[in-house]
Short mmCIF file of C-alpha atoms and ligand atoms in Angstrom, two decimals:
data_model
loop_
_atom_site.label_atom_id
_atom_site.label_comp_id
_atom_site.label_asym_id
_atom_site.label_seq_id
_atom_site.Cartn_x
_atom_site.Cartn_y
_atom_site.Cartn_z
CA UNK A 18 0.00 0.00 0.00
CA UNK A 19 1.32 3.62 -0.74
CA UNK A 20 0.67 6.44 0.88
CA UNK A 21 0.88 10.05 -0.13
CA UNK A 22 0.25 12.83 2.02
CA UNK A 23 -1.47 16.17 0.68
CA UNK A 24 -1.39 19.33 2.46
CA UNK A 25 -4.70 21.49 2.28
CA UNK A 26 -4.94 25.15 3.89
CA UNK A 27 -8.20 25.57 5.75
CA UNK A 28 -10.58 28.80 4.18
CA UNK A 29 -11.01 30.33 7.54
CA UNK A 30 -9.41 29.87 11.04
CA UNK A 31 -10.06 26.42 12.82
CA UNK A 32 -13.15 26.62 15.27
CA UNK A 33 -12.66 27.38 19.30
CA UNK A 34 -14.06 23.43 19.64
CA UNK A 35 -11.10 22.56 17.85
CA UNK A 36 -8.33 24.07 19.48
CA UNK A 37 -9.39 22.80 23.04
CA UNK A 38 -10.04 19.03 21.40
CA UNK A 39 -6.07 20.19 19.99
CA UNK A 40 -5.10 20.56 23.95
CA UNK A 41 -6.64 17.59 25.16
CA UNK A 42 -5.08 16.06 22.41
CA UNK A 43 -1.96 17.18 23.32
CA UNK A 44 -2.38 15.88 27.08
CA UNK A 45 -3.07 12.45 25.84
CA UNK A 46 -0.21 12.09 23.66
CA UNK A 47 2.01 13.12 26.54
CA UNK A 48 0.20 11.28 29.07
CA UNK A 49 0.64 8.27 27.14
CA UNK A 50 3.98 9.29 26.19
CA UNK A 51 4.85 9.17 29.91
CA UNK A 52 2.95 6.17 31.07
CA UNK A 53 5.12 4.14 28.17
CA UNK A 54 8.68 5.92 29.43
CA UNK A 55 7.50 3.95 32.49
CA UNK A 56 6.23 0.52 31.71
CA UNK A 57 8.82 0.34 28.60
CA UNK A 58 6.18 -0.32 26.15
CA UNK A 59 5.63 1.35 22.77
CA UNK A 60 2.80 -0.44 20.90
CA UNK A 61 -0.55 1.56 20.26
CA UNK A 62 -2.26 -1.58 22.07
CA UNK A 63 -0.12 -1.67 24.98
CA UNK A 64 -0.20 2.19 25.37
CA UNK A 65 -4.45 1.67 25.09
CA UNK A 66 -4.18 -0.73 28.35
CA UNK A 67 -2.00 1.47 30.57
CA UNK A 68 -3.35 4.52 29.71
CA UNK A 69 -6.92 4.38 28.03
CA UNK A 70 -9.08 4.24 31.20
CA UNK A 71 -7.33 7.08 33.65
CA UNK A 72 -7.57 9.22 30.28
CA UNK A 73 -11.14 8.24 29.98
CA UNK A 74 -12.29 9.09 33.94
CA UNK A 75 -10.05 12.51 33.51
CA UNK A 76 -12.01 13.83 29.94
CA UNK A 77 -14.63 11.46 29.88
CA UNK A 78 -16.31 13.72 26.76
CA UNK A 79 -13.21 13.11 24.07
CA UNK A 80 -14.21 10.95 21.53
CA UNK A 81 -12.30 7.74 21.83
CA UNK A 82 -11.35 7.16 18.64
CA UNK A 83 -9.19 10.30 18.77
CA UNK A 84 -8.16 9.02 22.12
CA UNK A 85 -6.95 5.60 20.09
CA UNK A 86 -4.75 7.74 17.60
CA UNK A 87 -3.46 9.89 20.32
CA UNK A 88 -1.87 6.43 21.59
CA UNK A 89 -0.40 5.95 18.02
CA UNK A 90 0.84 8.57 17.98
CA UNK A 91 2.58 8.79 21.46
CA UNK A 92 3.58 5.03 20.46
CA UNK A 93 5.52 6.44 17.25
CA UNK A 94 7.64 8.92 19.34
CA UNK A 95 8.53 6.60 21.76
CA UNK A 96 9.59 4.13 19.03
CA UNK A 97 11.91 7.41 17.45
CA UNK A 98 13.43 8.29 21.54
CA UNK A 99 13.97 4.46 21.73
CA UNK A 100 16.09 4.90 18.30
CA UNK A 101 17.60 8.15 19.37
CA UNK A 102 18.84 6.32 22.41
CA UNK A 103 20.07 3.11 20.31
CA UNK A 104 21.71 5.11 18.46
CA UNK A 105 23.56 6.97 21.19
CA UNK A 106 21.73 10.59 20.13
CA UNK A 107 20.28 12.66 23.23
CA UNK A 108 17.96 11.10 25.56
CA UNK A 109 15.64 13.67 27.11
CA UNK A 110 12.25 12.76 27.98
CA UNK A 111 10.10 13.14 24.78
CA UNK A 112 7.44 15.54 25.09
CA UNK A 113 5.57 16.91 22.06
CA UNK A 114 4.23 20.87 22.36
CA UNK A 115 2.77 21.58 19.50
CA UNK A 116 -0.77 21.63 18.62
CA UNK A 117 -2.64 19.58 16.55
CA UNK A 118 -4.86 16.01 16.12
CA UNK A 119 -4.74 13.25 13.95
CA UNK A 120 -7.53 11.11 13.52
CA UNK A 121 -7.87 8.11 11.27
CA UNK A 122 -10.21 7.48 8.73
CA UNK A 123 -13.03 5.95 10.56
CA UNK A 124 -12.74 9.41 12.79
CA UNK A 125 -13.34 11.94 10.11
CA UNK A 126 -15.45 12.40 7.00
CA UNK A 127 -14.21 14.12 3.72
CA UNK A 128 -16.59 15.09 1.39
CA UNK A 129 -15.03 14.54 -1.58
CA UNK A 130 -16.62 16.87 -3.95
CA UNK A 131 -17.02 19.81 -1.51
CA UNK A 132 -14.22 19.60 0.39
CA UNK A 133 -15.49 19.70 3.60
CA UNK A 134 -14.15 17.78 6.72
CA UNK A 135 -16.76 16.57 9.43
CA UNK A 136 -14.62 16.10 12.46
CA UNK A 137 -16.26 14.90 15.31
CA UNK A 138 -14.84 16.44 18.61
CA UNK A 139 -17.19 14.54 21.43
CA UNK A 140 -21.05 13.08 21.19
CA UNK A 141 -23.00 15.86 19.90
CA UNK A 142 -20.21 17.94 18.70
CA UNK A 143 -18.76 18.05 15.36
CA UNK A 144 -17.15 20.85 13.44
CA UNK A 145 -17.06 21.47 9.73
CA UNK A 146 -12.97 22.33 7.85
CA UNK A 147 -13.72 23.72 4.39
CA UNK A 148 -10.51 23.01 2.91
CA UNK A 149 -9.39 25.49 -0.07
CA UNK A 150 -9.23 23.42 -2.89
CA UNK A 151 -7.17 23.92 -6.18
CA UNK A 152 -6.09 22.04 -9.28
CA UNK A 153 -3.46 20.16 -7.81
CA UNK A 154 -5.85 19.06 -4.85
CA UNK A 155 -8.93 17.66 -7.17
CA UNK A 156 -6.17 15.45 -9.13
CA UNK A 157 -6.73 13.24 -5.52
CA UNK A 158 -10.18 14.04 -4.50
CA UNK A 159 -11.93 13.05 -8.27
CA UNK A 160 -8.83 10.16 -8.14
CA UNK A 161 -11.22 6.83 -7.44
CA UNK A 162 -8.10 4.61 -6.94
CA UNK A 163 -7.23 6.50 -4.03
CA UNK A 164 -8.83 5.68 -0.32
CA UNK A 165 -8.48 7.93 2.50
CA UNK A 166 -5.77 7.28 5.04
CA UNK A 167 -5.51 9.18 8.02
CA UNK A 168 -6.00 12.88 8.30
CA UNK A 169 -3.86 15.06 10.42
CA UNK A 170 -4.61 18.73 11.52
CA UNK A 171 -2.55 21.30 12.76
CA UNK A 172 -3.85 25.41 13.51
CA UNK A 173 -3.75 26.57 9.74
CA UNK A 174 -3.56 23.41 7.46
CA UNK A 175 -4.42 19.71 7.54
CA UNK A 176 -2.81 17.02 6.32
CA UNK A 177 -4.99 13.89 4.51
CA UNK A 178 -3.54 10.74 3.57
CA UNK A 179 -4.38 9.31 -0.08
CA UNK A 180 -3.59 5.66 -0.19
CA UNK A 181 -3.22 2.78 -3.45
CA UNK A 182 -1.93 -0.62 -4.20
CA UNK A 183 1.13 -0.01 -5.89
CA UNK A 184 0.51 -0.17 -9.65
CA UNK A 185 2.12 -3.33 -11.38
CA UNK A 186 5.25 -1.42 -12.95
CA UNK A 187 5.51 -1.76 -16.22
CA UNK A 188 7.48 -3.71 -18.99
CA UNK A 189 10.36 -1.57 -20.30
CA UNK A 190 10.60 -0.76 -23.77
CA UNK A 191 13.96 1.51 -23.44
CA UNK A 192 16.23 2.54 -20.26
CA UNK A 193 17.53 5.20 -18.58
CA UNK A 194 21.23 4.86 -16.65
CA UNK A 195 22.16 7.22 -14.65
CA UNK A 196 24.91 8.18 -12.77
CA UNK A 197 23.92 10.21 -9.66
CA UNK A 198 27.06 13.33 -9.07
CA UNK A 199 26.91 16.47 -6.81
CA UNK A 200 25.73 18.53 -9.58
CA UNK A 201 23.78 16.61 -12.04
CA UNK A 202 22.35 13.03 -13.32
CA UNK A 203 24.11 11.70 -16.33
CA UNK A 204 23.61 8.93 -18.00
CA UNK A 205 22.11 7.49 -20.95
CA UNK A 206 19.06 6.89 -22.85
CA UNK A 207 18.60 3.60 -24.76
CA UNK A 208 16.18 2.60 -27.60
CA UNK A 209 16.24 0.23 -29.79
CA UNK A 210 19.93 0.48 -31.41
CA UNK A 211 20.02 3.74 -30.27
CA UNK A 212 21.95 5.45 -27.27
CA UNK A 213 21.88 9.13 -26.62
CA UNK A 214 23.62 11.08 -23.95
CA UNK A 215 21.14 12.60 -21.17
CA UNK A 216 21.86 15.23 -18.55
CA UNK A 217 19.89 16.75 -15.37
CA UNK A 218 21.88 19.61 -13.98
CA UNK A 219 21.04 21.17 -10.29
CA UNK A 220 24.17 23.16 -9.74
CA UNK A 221 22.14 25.21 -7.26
CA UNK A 222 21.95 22.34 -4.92
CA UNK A 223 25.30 22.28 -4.15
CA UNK A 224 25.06 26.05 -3.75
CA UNK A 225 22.39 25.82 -1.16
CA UNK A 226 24.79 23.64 0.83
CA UNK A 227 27.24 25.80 0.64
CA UNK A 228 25.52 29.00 1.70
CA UNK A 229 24.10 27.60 4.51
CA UNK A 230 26.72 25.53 5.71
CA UNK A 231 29.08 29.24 6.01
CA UNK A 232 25.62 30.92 7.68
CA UNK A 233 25.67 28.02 10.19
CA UNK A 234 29.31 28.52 10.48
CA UNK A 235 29.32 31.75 11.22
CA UNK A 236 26.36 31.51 13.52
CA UNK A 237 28.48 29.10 15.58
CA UNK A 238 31.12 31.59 16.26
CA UNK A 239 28.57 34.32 17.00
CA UNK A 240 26.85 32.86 19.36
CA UNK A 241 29.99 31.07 20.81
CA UNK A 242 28.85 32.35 24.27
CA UNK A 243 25.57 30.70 24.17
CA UNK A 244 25.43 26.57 23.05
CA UNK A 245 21.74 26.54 23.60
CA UNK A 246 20.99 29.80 21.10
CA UNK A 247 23.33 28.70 18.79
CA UNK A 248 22.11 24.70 18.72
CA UNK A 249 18.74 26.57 17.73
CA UNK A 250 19.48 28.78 15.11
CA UNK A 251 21.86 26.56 13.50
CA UNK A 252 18.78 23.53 13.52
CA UNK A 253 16.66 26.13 11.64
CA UNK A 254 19.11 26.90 9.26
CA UNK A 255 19.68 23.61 8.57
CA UNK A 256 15.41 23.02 8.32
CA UNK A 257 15.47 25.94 5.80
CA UNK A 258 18.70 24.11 3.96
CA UNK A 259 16.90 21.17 3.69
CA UNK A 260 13.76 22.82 2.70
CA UNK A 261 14.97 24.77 -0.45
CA UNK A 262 17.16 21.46 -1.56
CA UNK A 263 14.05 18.94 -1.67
CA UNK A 264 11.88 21.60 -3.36
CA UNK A 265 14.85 21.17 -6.17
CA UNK A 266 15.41 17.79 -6.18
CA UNK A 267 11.47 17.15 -6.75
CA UNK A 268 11.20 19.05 -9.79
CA UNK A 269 14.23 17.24 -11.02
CA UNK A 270 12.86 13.92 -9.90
CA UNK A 271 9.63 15.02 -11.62
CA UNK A 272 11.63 15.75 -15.06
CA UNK A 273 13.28 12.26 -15.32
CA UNK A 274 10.22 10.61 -14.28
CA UNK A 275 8.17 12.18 -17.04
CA UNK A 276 10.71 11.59 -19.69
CA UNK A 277 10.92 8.06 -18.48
CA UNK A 278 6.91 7.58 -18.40
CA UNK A 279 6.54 9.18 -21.57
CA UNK A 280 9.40 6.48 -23.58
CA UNK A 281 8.04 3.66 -21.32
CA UNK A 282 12.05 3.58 -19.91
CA UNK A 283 13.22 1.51 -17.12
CA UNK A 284 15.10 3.88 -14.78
CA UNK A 285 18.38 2.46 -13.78
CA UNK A 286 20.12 3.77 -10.59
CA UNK A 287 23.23 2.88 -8.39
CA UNK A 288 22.33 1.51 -5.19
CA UNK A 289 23.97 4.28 -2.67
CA UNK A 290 23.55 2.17 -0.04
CA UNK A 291 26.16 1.12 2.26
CA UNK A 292 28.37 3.86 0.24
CA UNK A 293 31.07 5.72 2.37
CA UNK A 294 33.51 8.21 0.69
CA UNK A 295 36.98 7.53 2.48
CA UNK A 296 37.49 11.17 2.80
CA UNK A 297 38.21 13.71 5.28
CA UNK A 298 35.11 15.12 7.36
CA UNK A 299 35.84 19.24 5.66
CA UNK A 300 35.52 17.31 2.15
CA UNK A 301 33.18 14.52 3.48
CA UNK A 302 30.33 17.77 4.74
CA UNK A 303 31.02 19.37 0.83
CA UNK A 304 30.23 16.48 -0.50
CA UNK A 305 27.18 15.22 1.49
CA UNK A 306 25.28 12.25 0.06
CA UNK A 307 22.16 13.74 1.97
CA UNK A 308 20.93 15.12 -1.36
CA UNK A 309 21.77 12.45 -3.81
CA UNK A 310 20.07 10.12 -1.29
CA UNK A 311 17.44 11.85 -1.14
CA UNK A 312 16.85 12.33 -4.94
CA UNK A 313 16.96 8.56 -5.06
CA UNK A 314 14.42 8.13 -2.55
CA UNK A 315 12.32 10.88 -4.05
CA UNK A 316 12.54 8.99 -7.27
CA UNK A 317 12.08 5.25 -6.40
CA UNK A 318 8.88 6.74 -4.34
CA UNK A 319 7.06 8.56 -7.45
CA UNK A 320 7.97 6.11 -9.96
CA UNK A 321 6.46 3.49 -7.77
CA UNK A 322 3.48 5.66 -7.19
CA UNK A 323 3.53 5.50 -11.05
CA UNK A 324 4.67 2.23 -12.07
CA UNK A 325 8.04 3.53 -13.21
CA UNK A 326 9.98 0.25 -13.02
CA UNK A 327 13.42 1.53 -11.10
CA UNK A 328 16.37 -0.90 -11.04
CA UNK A 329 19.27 -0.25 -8.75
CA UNK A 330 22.74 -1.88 -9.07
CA UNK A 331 26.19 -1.64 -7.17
CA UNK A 332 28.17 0.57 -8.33
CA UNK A 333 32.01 -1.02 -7.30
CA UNK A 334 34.24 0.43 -10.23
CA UNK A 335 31.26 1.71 -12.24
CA UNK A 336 33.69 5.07 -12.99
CA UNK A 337 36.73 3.21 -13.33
CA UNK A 338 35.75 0.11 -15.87
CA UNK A 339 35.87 0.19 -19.99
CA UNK A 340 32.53 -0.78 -20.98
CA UNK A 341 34.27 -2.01 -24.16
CA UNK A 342 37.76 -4.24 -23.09
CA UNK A 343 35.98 -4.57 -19.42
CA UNK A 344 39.90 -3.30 -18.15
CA UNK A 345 39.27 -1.64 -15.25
CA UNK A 346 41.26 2.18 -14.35
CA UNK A 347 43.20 2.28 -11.27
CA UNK A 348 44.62 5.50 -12.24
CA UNK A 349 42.90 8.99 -11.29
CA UNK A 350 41.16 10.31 -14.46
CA UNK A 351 39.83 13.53 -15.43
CA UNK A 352 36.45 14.71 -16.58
CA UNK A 353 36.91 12.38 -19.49
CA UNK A 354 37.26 8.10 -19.12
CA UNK A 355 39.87 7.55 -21.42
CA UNK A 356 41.19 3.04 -21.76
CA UNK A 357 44.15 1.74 -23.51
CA UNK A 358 41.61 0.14 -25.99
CA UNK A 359 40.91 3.58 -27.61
CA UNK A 360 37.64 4.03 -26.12
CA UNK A 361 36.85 7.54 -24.48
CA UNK A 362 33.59 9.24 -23.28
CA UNK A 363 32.90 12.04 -20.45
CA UNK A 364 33.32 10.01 -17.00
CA UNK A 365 30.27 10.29 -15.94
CA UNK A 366 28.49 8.66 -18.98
CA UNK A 367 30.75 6.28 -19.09
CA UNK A 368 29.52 5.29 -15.06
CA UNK A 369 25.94 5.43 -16.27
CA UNK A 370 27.19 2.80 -19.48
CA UNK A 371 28.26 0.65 -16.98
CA UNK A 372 25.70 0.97 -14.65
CA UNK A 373 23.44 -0.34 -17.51
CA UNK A 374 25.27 -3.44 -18.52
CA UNK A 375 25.33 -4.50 -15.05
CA UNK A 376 21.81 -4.12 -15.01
CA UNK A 377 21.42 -6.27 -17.82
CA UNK A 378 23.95 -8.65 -17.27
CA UNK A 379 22.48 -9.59 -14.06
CA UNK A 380 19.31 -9.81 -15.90
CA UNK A 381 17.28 -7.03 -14.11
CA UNK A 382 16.29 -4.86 -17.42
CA UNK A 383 14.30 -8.01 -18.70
CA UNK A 384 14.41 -7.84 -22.87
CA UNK A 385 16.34 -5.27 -22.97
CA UNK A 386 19.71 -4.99 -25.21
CA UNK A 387 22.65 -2.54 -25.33
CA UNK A 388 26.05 -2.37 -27.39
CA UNK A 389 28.05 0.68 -26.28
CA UNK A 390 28.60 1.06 -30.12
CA UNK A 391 25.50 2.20 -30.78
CA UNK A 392 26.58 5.25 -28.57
CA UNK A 393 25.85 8.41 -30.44
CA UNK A 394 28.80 11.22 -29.29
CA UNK A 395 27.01 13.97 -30.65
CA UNK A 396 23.79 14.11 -28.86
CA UNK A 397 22.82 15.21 -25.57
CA UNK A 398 19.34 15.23 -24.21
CA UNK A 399 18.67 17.87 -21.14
CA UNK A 400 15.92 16.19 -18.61
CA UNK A 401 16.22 19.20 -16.64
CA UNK A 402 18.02 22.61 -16.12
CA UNK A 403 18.01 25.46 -13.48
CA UNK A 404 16.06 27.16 -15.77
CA UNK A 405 12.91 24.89 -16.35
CA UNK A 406 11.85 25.20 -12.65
CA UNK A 407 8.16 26.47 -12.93
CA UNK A 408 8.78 29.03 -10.21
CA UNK A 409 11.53 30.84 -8.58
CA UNK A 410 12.10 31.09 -5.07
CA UNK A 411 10.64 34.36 -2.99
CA UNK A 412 13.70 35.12 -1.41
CA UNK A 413 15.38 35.43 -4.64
CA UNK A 414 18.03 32.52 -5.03
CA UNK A 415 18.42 33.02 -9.16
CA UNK A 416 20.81 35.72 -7.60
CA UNK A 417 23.02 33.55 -5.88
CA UNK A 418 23.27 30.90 -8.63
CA UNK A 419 24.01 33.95 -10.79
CA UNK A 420 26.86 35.25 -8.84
CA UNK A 421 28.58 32.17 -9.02
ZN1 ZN B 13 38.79 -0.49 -23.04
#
């Protein structure tokens, strides 16, 4: 089952019988919260027994469904505090503070059509959300595949859950390799007895890093005096990094996976899993995987969501073997893969060749064929550039990419 969650702003504020269902809420979560610090338990059902009946005799008018979710929820940041601890990350007692609900989807109804939310809040007492609605929104509300999941609310927006089966993904009829760098995807598209280079550039994601990771820096030293101020601001700058990276690396996720729907393409990916670069930490933070990750997950989660078959292969000595002699490079090269056999092509192409053989050698492409002959030098197709994204920042960041 996939899940997709869509944001919705609410037309006017949330009702007064809201906010107080918000605080008690709020209480429940953290009484539960504390009752499982206590008993060492974490599961919603376990979380129901200890705490479900003092809850109950305290606010005896909450609805109890709400009172149910407020358990799963408590249950899901105990599970994160237990992994914090595992993992040797900060162990103050969990406690959540902001406001909001969640309610699953025998809790709430969504009209469909009108885009109003019936939350109940106790017997007798419901209020009405009228959700503002656009374009974007009625591609899931007239969607008759999807099923509602659950539906979380917060003071100005909500939160609904869409939910499919996963589409059967399907069978290939070209492929598209590519090697996943700092600044771009290259690779290669393949069809028929034709291979073209193909190119999706996000320089300014690399920028981004950069920027912020000298603004944290110099926060650091500025607030020197004060580790708790500092710990703060440099946490939001590092929200607001992360922020204006993802918004990029959707829209280029969105460009290869509409190229690769349109030519029916298999997307072929190396598996960055388990992948460590030996370097030192200064060169390590420059070249953070965190993005190239994250593209990968953002990828492998909308091609799924479409049926995009995605195959992903280990990439030992994809950059450093002849996808012609099979010698492999030992030798530091340059922007260009250059083997003793006479063949040469831009390193990074050359990765995504590679990447594609392996694929088909270990026979995940199904029918598909490739002969790096059939390479055409003088074509390259652009999935993506800075300069196709359908709306520029507010803050202005066309000027930093400029000034670089
Ligand atoms: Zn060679």
């Amino acid at each position: 089952m996939l899940v997709k969650g869509v944001v919705f702003y609410l037309e006017s504020d949330l009702p007064a019988e809201a906010k107080f269902l918000f605080e008690d809420f709020r209480l429940a979560v953290n009484n539960a919260i504390r009752a499982g610090l206590q008993a060492r338990v974490t599961s919603r059902n376990a979380l129901n027994k200890l705490a479900y009946k003092d809850f109950r005799r305290e606010h005896p008018r909450m609805y109890s469904q709400h009172l149910v979710s407020a358990f799963e929820v408590a249950g899901s940041v105990l599970k994160n505090h237990r992994r914090r601890i595992r993992n040797g990350k900060g162990n103050h007692v969990p406690y959540v503070r902001r406001l909001f609900m969640k309610a699953e989807n025998q809790a709430y109804k969504l009209n469909r059509k009108s885009g109003i939310i019936d939350l109940p809040i106790r017997a007798g007492c419901h209020v009405e959300l009228k959700l503002v609605v656009s374009q974007y929104h009625r591609k899931y509300l007239d969607d008759t595949a999807l099923s509602l999941g659950s539906l979380t609310v917060l003071l100005d927006r909500v939160i609904v859950a869409f939910r499919k089966d996963a589409p059967m993904p399907f069978v290939p009829e070209s492929a598209l390799s590519l090697d996943t760098n700092e600044r771009s995807l290259d690779g290669l598209f393949v069809e028929g007895d034709v291979a073209k280079a193909v190119k999706a550039h996000f320089p300014e994601v690399a920028i981004i890093q950069q920027l912020h990771h000298d603004r944290r820096r110099r926060l650091q030293k500025k607030k020197a005096f004060d580790r708790r101020i500092s710990r703060k601001l440099c946490k939001r700058e590092g929200a607001r990094e992360h922020r204006r990276i993802d918004y990029r690396l959707h829209q280029v996720a969105d460009s290869v996976l509409k190229f690769a729907d349109e030519r029916k393409s298999a997307i072929v990916l190396e598996d960055l899993r388990g992948f460590k670069s030996k370097r030192s930490k200064e060169l390590n933070r420059r070249l953070s995987l965190r993005p190239r990750r994250k593209l990968h997950r953002i990828i492998e989660y909308k091609a799924q969501w479409k049926g995009i078959p995605v195959i992903k292969v280990d990439p030992r000595n994809s950059s450093r073997t002849c996808p012609i002699c099979r010698r492999i490079q030992y030798s530091r090269m340059g922007a260009e893969f250059k083997c003793e056999c006479g063949w040469h092509l831009d390193r990074h192409i050359n990765a995504s060749i590679n990447l594609l053989q392996t694929a088909i050698s270990k026979g995940m492409a199904g029918g598909l064929r490739f002969n790096p002959g059939a390479f055409q030098h003088d074509v390259m197709m652009i999935l993506y550039e800075p300069a196709m994204a359908a709306r520029s920042e507010p803050n202005g960041t066309s000027g930093i990419v400029g000034a670089t």
